[in-house]
Amino acid sequence: MERREFILASSGYALSALGLPDMDSITRRTKTASVGAVRVGQGEVAAVRHMVKALGDSASELGGGHARHLAVRYLTQDVAPWLEGRFTEATGRDLFAATSQLVHLAGWMAQDEGDTPELRGLAQRYYAHSFRLAAEASDPELSATALRGLAVQCVDLGYRAEAVQLGEACVDYGRHLDNPRAVAYYEATLANAAAQDDDRRMATKHLAMSEAAIGKPAAAGGDSWAAHYSPGRWAHESGMILSRLGDLDAAEEHLHLALDIHGLDRRRTRAIVLADLGGVRLRQGDVDGAMATWRDFLDCADGIRSVKVQAALQDMRVRLRRYSGVPEAQELRERAARIAD
């Protein structure tokens, strides 16, 4: 059994959901589609890609809880019949790749909507199905991105060994891609998983590899999330990895880089970075700086439906309890409570 197949088959958690795909299914469908099946061309593929962008932009701005039902409805009512339609092999691969992105987006929305067993299970199944679609489309970048979704979920849930395995699978799938941002995306995924697993050597190694990749000229624009992994997103993720490794000065520098130099144009993303920066400043003993940053965080957070933003609100409120005699701290806690409600 090849290493990649072993990784996908060995884990008891998320990896067990990833059955190896039928790599010839698209070719077979082009020969066996029923006469009455809907005819699918590049127009339908373009439509799926357009909807992924529109829905993804909305979710990135306002949180995954805002439009997930729209993504699922479009997937089940519009796209599903196309997957069973009549198409050429080239169109079929493009369609499966575009649908992989849509399914991945639905998984991300479910994961960002709330921290319940139902939503966690839903996200896992969507990521697993996104992987199968991407693999059938012979698209290693989308395959790696789906595995990254599962790796991040494992990190969030504390499945550290599984997260490292999935991070290694991401890097393996993306190893030969001619897209530095994608390589940076997957190397950072593994670095993050290793940091959570208290493996400083592995985390430092792959964080350095991620930094080397993000510093290279970006490839031609692509449709996948990995292709849009910006230096700002990299700086945020790297900052939090450095924070977990205990290098708070470097973490603060990276978070400032994300906010001030590269900028973040999505309100949800900017809110999360501000929340993280406030936490780093508090750990450094800069209480005034932390409260000033958290004030900006609250300005961004209002109206966003995201489990990460809600978790950041709760974390801030708990950490400010020790400063109950400070009027500004009490004001921030009260504002956070109103937004959380």
GROMACS .gro file of C-alpha atoms in nm:
model
  341
    1MET     CA    1   0.000   0.000   0.000
    2GLU     CA    2   0.137   0.342  -0.095
    3ARG     CA    3   0.206   0.597   0.181
    4ARG     CA    4  -0.081   0.821   0.069
    5GLU     CA    5  -0.329   0.532   0.074
    6PHE     CA    6  -0.201   0.426   0.416
    7ILE     CA    7  -0.256   0.775   0.555
    8LEU     CA    8  -0.609   0.790   0.422
    9ALA     CA    9  -0.698   0.446   0.555
   10SER     CA   10  -0.526   0.433   0.894
   11SER     CA   11  -0.686   0.693   1.122
   12GLY     CA   12  -0.987   0.622   1.337
   13TYR     CA   13  -1.133   0.971   1.305
   14ALA     CA   14  -1.158   1.185   0.991
   15LEU     CA   15  -0.938   0.970   0.771
   16SER     CA   16  -1.182   0.681   0.790
   17ALA     CA   17  -1.433   0.891   0.596
   18LEU     CA   18  -1.207   0.913   0.293
   19GLY     CA   19  -1.262   0.603   0.087
   20LEU     CA   20  -1.034   0.595  -0.216
   21PRO     CA   21  -1.221   0.729  -0.519
   22ASP     CA   22  -1.311   0.549  -0.836
   23MET     CA   23  -1.064   0.726  -1.063
   24ASP     CA   24  -1.238   0.606  -1.381
   25SER     CA   25  -1.590   0.710  -1.287
   26ILE     CA   26  -1.599   1.021  -1.507
   27THR     CA   27  -1.475   0.830  -1.808
   28ARG     CA   28  -1.734   0.561  -1.744
   29ARG     CA   29  -2.016   0.814  -1.706
   30THR     CA   30  -1.941   0.969  -2.044
   31LYS     CA   31  -2.017   0.628  -2.197
   32THR     CA   32  -2.313   0.519  -1.986
   33ALA     CA   33  -2.519   0.836  -1.929
   34SER     CA   34  -2.886   0.781  -2.009
   35VAL     CA   35  -3.034   0.932  -2.324
   36GLY     CA   36  -3.266   1.152  -2.120
   37ALA     CA   37  -2.991   1.289  -1.897
   38VAL     CA   38  -2.942   1.665  -1.901
   39ARG     CA   39  -2.672   1.791  -2.133
   40VAL     CA   40  -2.392   1.968  -1.942
   41GLY     CA   41  -2.130   2.198  -2.091
   42GLN     CA   42  -1.882   2.463  -1.986
   43GLY     CA   43  -2.165   2.706  -1.918
   44GLU     CA   44  -2.282   2.495  -1.624
   45VAL     CA   45  -1.923   2.467  -1.500
   46ALA     CA   46  -1.887   2.845  -1.512
   47ALA     CA   47  -2.214   2.882  -1.322
   48VAL     CA   48  -2.091   2.661  -1.038
   49ARG     CA   49  -1.765   2.854  -1.015
   50HIS     CA   50  -1.950   3.185  -1.010
   51MET     CA   51  -2.178   3.068  -0.729
   52VAL     CA   52  -1.881   2.940  -0.528
   53LYS     CA   53  -1.723   3.284  -0.550
   54ALA     CA   54  -2.044   3.473  -0.466
   55LEU     CA   55  -2.136   3.250  -0.172
   56GLY     CA   56  -1.775   3.232  -0.054
   57ASP     CA   57  -1.741   3.610  -0.056
   58SER     CA   58  -2.057   3.644   0.152
   59ALA     CA   59  -1.946   3.380   0.403
   60SER     CA   60  -1.598   3.531   0.435
   61GLU     CA   61  -1.751   3.869   0.513
   62LEU     CA   62  -2.038   3.769   0.742
   63GLY     CA   63  -1.959   3.417   0.862
   64GLY     CA   64  -2.056   3.066   0.756
   65GLY     CA   65  -2.389   3.081   0.936
   66HIS     CA   66  -2.536   3.336   0.698
   67ALA     CA   67  -2.574   3.154   0.366
   68ARG     CA   68  -2.506   2.783   0.415
   69HIS     CA   69  -2.865   2.689   0.332
   70LEU     CA   70  -2.829   2.869  -0.003
   71ALA     CA   71  -2.514   2.674  -0.087
   72VAL     CA   72  -2.676   2.343   0.006
   73ARG     CA   73  -2.992   2.421  -0.190
   74TYR     CA   74  -2.791   2.513  -0.499
   75LEU     CA   75  -2.584   2.197  -0.462
   76THR     CA   76  -2.879   1.961  -0.423
   77GLN     CA   77  -3.131   2.120  -0.660
   78ASP     CA   78  -2.914   2.257  -0.941
   79VAL     CA   79  -2.572   2.091  -0.941
   80ALA     CA   80  -2.665   1.734  -0.843
   81PRO     CA   81  -2.860   1.668  -1.167
   82TRP     CA   82  -2.563   1.796  -1.368
   83LEU     CA   83  -2.333   1.541  -1.204
   84GLU     CA   84  -2.562   1.270  -1.342
   85GLY     CA   85  -2.588   1.438  -1.682
   86ARG     CA   86  -2.423   1.390  -2.021
   87PHE     CA   87  -2.085   1.556  -2.071
   88THR     CA   88  -1.747   1.509  -2.233
   89GLU     CA   89  -1.462   1.377  -2.023
   90ALA     CA   90  -1.294   1.720  -2.011
   91THR     CA   91  -1.618   1.891  -1.908
   92GLY     CA   92  -1.683   1.619  -1.651
   93ARG     CA   93  -1.350   1.675  -1.482
   94ASP     CA   94  -1.408   2.052  -1.476
   95LEU     CA   95  -1.758   1.999  -1.336
   96PHE     CA   96  -1.638   1.764  -1.063
   97ALA     CA   97  -1.359   2.005  -0.971
   98ALA     CA   98  -1.599   2.301  -0.948
   99THR     CA   99  -1.844   2.093  -0.745
  100SER     CA  100  -1.561   1.990  -0.513
  101GLN     CA  101  -1.511   2.359  -0.436
  102LEU     CA  102  -1.882   2.408  -0.372
  103VAL     CA  103  -1.900   2.105  -0.140
  104HIS     CA  104  -1.586   2.222   0.041
  105LEU     CA  105  -1.746   2.563   0.089
  106ALA     CA  106  -2.057   2.399   0.238
  107GLY     CA  107  -1.829   2.211   0.478
  108TRP     CA  108  -1.648   2.527   0.580
  109MET     CA  109  -1.982   2.703   0.634
  110ALA     CA  110  -2.106   2.421   0.856
  111GLN     CA  111  -1.784   2.423   1.056
  112ASP     CA  112  -1.800   2.801   1.097
  113GLU     CA  113  -2.171   2.807   1.182
  114GLY     CA  114  -2.155   2.638   1.518
  115ASP     CA  115  -1.976   2.395   1.746
  116THR     CA  116  -2.235   2.117   1.773
  117PRO     CA  117  -2.194   1.745   1.701
  118GLU     CA  118  -2.439   1.775   1.411
  119LEU     CA  119  -2.254   2.060   1.241
  120ARG     CA  120  -1.913   1.903   1.307
  121GLY     CA  121  -2.030   1.577   1.149
  122LEU     CA  122  -2.180   1.764   0.856
  123ALA     CA  123  -1.857   1.952   0.792
  124GLN     CA  124  -1.654   1.631   0.806
  125ARG     CA  125  -1.881   1.460   0.553
  126TYR     CA  126  -1.871   1.757   0.319
  127TYR     CA  127  -1.491   1.770   0.332
  128ALA     CA  128  -1.467   1.396   0.268
  129HIS     CA  129  -1.703   1.423  -0.030
  130SER     CA  130  -1.511   1.725  -0.160
  131PHE     CA  131  -1.197   1.511  -0.152
  132ARG     CA  132  -1.361   1.233  -0.351
  133LEU     CA  133  -1.489   1.476  -0.616
  134ALA     CA  134  -1.148   1.641  -0.646
  135ALA     CA  135  -0.969   1.308  -0.673
  136GLU     CA  136  -1.210   1.189  -0.942
  137ALA     CA  137  -1.139   1.514  -1.127
  138SER     CA  138  -0.765   1.437  -1.095
  139ASP     CA  139  -0.706   1.772  -0.923
  140PRO     CA  140  -0.433   1.737  -0.656
  141GLU     CA  141  -0.470   2.098  -0.538
  142LEU     CA  142  -0.840   2.060  -0.460
  143SER     CA  143  -0.771   1.718  -0.305
  144ALA     CA  144  -0.512   1.873  -0.075
  145THR     CA  145  -0.747   2.160   0.013
  146ALA     CA  146  -1.021   1.917   0.116
  147LEU     CA  147  -0.772   1.731   0.335
  148ARG     CA  148  -0.670   2.064   0.486
  149GLY     CA  149  -1.032   2.122   0.589
  150LEU     CA  150  -1.028   1.793   0.776
  151ALA     CA  151  -0.688   1.871   0.930
  152VAL     CA  152  -0.808   2.206   1.064
  153GLN     CA  153  -1.118   2.040   1.206
  154CYS     CA  154  -0.899   1.782   1.382
  155VAL     CA  155  -0.687   2.063   1.527
  156ASP     CA  156  -0.998   2.240   1.656
  157LEU     CA  157  -1.131   1.921   1.816
  158GLY     CA  158  -0.800   1.818   1.970
  159TYR     CA  159  -0.732   1.512   1.749
  160ARG     CA  160  -0.364   1.594   1.733
  161ALA     CA  161  -0.218   1.279   1.578
  162GLU     CA  162  -0.489   1.273   1.309
  163ALA     CA  163  -0.430   1.641   1.236
  164VAL     CA  164  -0.059   1.576   1.177
  165GLN     CA  165  -0.136   1.282   0.947
  166LEU     CA  166  -0.381   1.488   0.747
  167GLY     CA  167  -0.134   1.778   0.733
  168GLU     CA  168   0.129   1.541   0.595
  169ALA     CA  169  -0.123   1.421   0.335
  170CYS     CA  170  -0.188   1.785   0.233
  171VAL     CA  171   0.181   1.843   0.179
  172ASP     CA  172   0.212   1.514  -0.009
  173TYR     CA  173  -0.068   1.600  -0.250
  174GLY     CA  174   0.061   1.953  -0.305
  175ARG     CA  175   0.429   1.869  -0.332
  176HIS     CA  176   0.454   1.899  -0.709
  177LEU     CA  177   0.213   2.188  -0.765
  178ASP     CA  178   0.342   2.484  -0.961
  179ASN     CA  179   0.169   2.725  -0.725
  180PRO     CA  180   0.377   2.870  -0.439
  181ARG     CA  181   0.072   2.994  -0.249
  182ALA     CA  182  -0.081   2.647  -0.250
  183VAL     CA  183   0.245   2.500  -0.124
  184ALA     CA  184   0.256   2.766   0.151
  185TYR     CA  185  -0.105   2.684   0.241
  186TYR     CA  186  -0.038   2.315   0.297
  187GLU     CA  187   0.301   2.359   0.467
  188ALA     CA  188   0.139   2.601   0.714
  189THR     CA  189  -0.135   2.345   0.775
  190LEU     CA  190   0.121   2.086   0.877
  191ALA     CA  191   0.314   2.341   1.086
  192ASN     CA  192  -0.005   2.431   1.271
  193ALA     CA  193  -0.092   2.067   1.338
  194ALA     CA  194   0.263   1.997   1.459
  195ALA     CA  195   0.254   2.301   1.691
  196GLN     CA  196  -0.072   2.173   1.841
  197ASP     CA  197   0.099   1.836   1.886
  198ASP     CA  198   0.387   2.003   2.076
  199ASP     CA  199   0.633   1.900   1.804
  200ARG     CA  200   0.841   2.216   1.787
  201ARG     CA  201   1.096   2.073   1.544
  202MET     CA  202   0.837   1.974   1.285
  203ALA     CA  203   0.637   2.294   1.332
  204THR     CA  204   0.944   2.515   1.288
  205LYS     CA  205   1.061   2.321   0.982
  206HIS     CA  206   0.732   2.341   0.795
  207LEU     CA  207   0.665   2.700   0.899
  208ALA     CA  208   0.999   2.793   0.739
  209MET     CA  209   0.904   2.599   0.424
  210SER     CA  210   0.571   2.781   0.417
  211GLU     CA  211   0.745   3.117   0.451
  212ALA     CA  212   0.982   3.034   0.166
  213ALA     CA  213   0.688   2.946  -0.058
  214ILE     CA  214   0.472   3.249   0.024
  215GLY     CA  215   0.765   3.475  -0.062
  216LYS     CA  216   0.775   3.351  -0.421
  217PRO     CA  217   0.581   3.522  -0.702
  218ALA     CA  218   0.222   3.404  -0.712
  219ALA     CA  219   0.116   3.178  -0.997
  220ALA     CA  220  -0.158   3.278  -1.238
  221GLY     CA  221  -0.488   3.332  -1.062
  222GLY     CA  222  -0.681   3.017  -0.983
  223ASP     CA  223  -1.022   2.925  -0.850
  224SER     CA  224  -0.927   2.722  -0.545
  225TRP     CA  225  -0.897   2.856  -0.193
  226ALA     CA  226  -0.528   2.763  -0.194
  227ALA     CA  227  -0.464   2.984  -0.496
  228HIS     CA  228  -0.601   3.279  -0.299
  229TYR     CA  229  -0.393   3.217   0.015
  230SER     CA  230  -0.270   3.572   0.053
  231PRO     CA  231   0.039   3.694   0.240
  232GLY     CA  232  -0.205   3.847   0.490
  233ARG     CA  233  -0.370   3.513   0.562
  234TRP     CA  234  -0.027   3.352   0.585
  235ALA     CA  235   0.092   3.617   0.832
  236HIS     CA  236  -0.214   3.555   1.052
  237GLU     CA  237  -0.177   3.178   1.052
  238SER     CA  238   0.198   3.201   1.110
  239GLY     CA  239   0.144   3.443   1.396
  240MET     CA  240  -0.082   3.199   1.574
  241ILE     CA  241   0.162   2.912   1.517
  242LEU     CA  242   0.440   3.124   1.668
  243SER     CA  243   0.211   3.208   1.960
  244ARG     CA  244   0.156   2.839   2.028
  245LEU     CA  245   0.533   2.790   2.016
  246GLY     CA  246   0.575   3.063   2.280
  247ASP     CA  247   0.738   3.328   2.059
  248LEU     CA  248   0.497   3.611   2.145
  249ASP     CA  249   0.708   3.894   2.002
  250ALA     CA  250   0.725   3.726   1.662
  251ALA     CA  251   0.356   3.639   1.686
  252GLU     CA  252   0.263   4.003   1.745
  253GLU     CA  253   0.482   4.112   1.456
  254HIS     CA  254   0.311   3.867   1.219
  255LEU     CA  255  -0.038   3.968   1.330
  256HIS     CA  256   0.049   4.334   1.275
  257LEU     CA  257   0.179   4.234   0.933
  258ALA     CA  258  -0.154   4.074   0.853
  259LEU     CA  259  -0.351   4.379   0.961
  260ASP     CA  260  -0.134   4.675   0.863
  261ILE     CA  261   0.085   4.583   0.570
  262HIS     CA  262  -0.107   4.329   0.363
  263GLY     CA  263  -0.451   4.415   0.499
  264LEU     CA  264  -0.753   4.191   0.528
  265ASP     CA  265  -1.060   4.289   0.328
  266ARG     CA  266  -1.304   4.044   0.490
  267ARG     CA  267  -1.472   4.165   0.808
  268ARG     CA  268  -1.492   3.819   0.964
  269THR     CA  269  -1.122   3.754   0.901
  270ARG     CA  270  -1.016   4.094   1.030
  271ALA     CA  271  -1.224   4.046   1.344
  272ILE     CA  272  -1.055   3.713   1.419
  273VAL     CA  273  -0.706   3.857   1.366
  274LEU     CA  274  -0.786   4.148   1.600
  275ALA     CA  275  -0.916   3.906   1.864
  276ASP     CA  276  -0.599   3.698   1.836
  277LEU     CA  277  -0.375   4.005   1.855
  278GLY     CA  278  -0.554   4.120   2.170
  279GLY     CA  279  -0.490   3.782   2.329
  280VAL     CA  280  -0.120   3.791   2.239
  281ARG     CA  281  -0.084   4.143   2.380
  282LEU     CA  282  -0.250   4.038   2.704
  283ARG     CA  283  -0.009   3.745   2.738
  284GLN     CA  284   0.276   3.993   2.692
  285GLY     CA  285   0.144   4.198   2.982
  286ASP     CA  286   0.025   4.486   2.762
  287VAL     CA  287  -0.322   4.524   2.913
  288ASP     CA  288  -0.393   4.865   2.762
  289GLY     CA  289  -0.284   4.746   2.418
  290ALA     CA  290  -0.500   4.434   2.451
  291MET     CA  291  -0.809   4.634   2.542
  292ALA     CA  292  -0.752   4.883   2.259
  293THR     CA  293  -0.723   4.595   2.010
  294TRP     CA  294  -1.029   4.420   2.150
  295ARG     CA  295  -1.225   4.743   2.112
  296ASP     CA  296  -1.149   4.732   1.739
  297PHE     CA  297  -1.240   4.361   1.740
  298LEU     CA  298  -1.585   4.434   1.879
  299ASP     CA  299  -1.641   4.699   1.611
  300CYS     CA  300  -1.576   4.433   1.346
  301ALA     CA  301  -1.756   4.144   1.516
  302ASP     CA  302  -2.106   4.286   1.540
  303GLY     CA  303  -2.344   4.099   1.308
  304ILE     CA  304  -2.105   3.819   1.211
  305ARG     CA  305  -2.239   3.464   1.246
  306SER     CA  306  -1.923   3.262   1.302
  307VAL     CA  307  -1.835   3.011   1.570
  308LYS     CA  308  -1.478   3.146   1.572
  309VAL     CA  309  -1.597   3.498   1.638
  310GLN     CA  310  -1.832   3.374   1.911
  311ALA     CA  311  -1.547   3.176   2.070
  312ALA     CA  312  -1.325   3.484   2.057
  313LEU     CA  313  -1.595   3.693   2.226
  314GLN     CA  314  -1.627   3.440   2.507
  315ASP     CA  315  -1.249   3.408   2.544
  316MET     CA  316  -1.212   3.786   2.573
  317ARG     CA  317  -1.489   3.810   2.833
  318VAL     CA  318  -1.330   3.539   3.048
  319ARG     CA  319  -0.982   3.691   3.029
  320LEU     CA  320  -1.110   4.035   3.129
  321ARG     CA  321  -1.275   3.905   3.446
  322ARG     CA  322  -0.950   3.953   3.636
  323TYR     CA  323  -0.971   4.326   3.557
  324SER     CA  324  -1.320   4.374   3.700
  325GLY     CA  325  -1.210   4.694   3.874
  326VAL     CA  326  -1.109   4.855   3.545
  327PRO     CA  327  -1.401   5.045   3.389
  328GLU     CA  328  -1.284   4.991   3.030
  329ALA     CA  329  -1.257   4.615   3.085
  330GLN     CA  330  -1.611   4.604   3.221
  331GLU     CA  331  -1.735   4.807   2.925
  332LEU     CA  332  -1.572   4.565   2.680
  333ARG     CA  333  -1.725   4.267   2.858
  334GLU     CA  334  -2.072   4.423   2.842
  335ARG     CA  335  -2.034   4.506   2.470
  336ALA     CA  336  -1.917   4.151   2.401
  337ALA     CA  337  -2.218   4.008   2.586
  338ARG     CA  338  -2.457   4.217   2.375
  339ILE     CA  339  -2.292   4.106   2.050
  340ALA     CA  340  -2.289   3.741   2.159
  341ASP     CA  341  -2.662   3.755   2.236
   0.00000   0.00000   0.00000
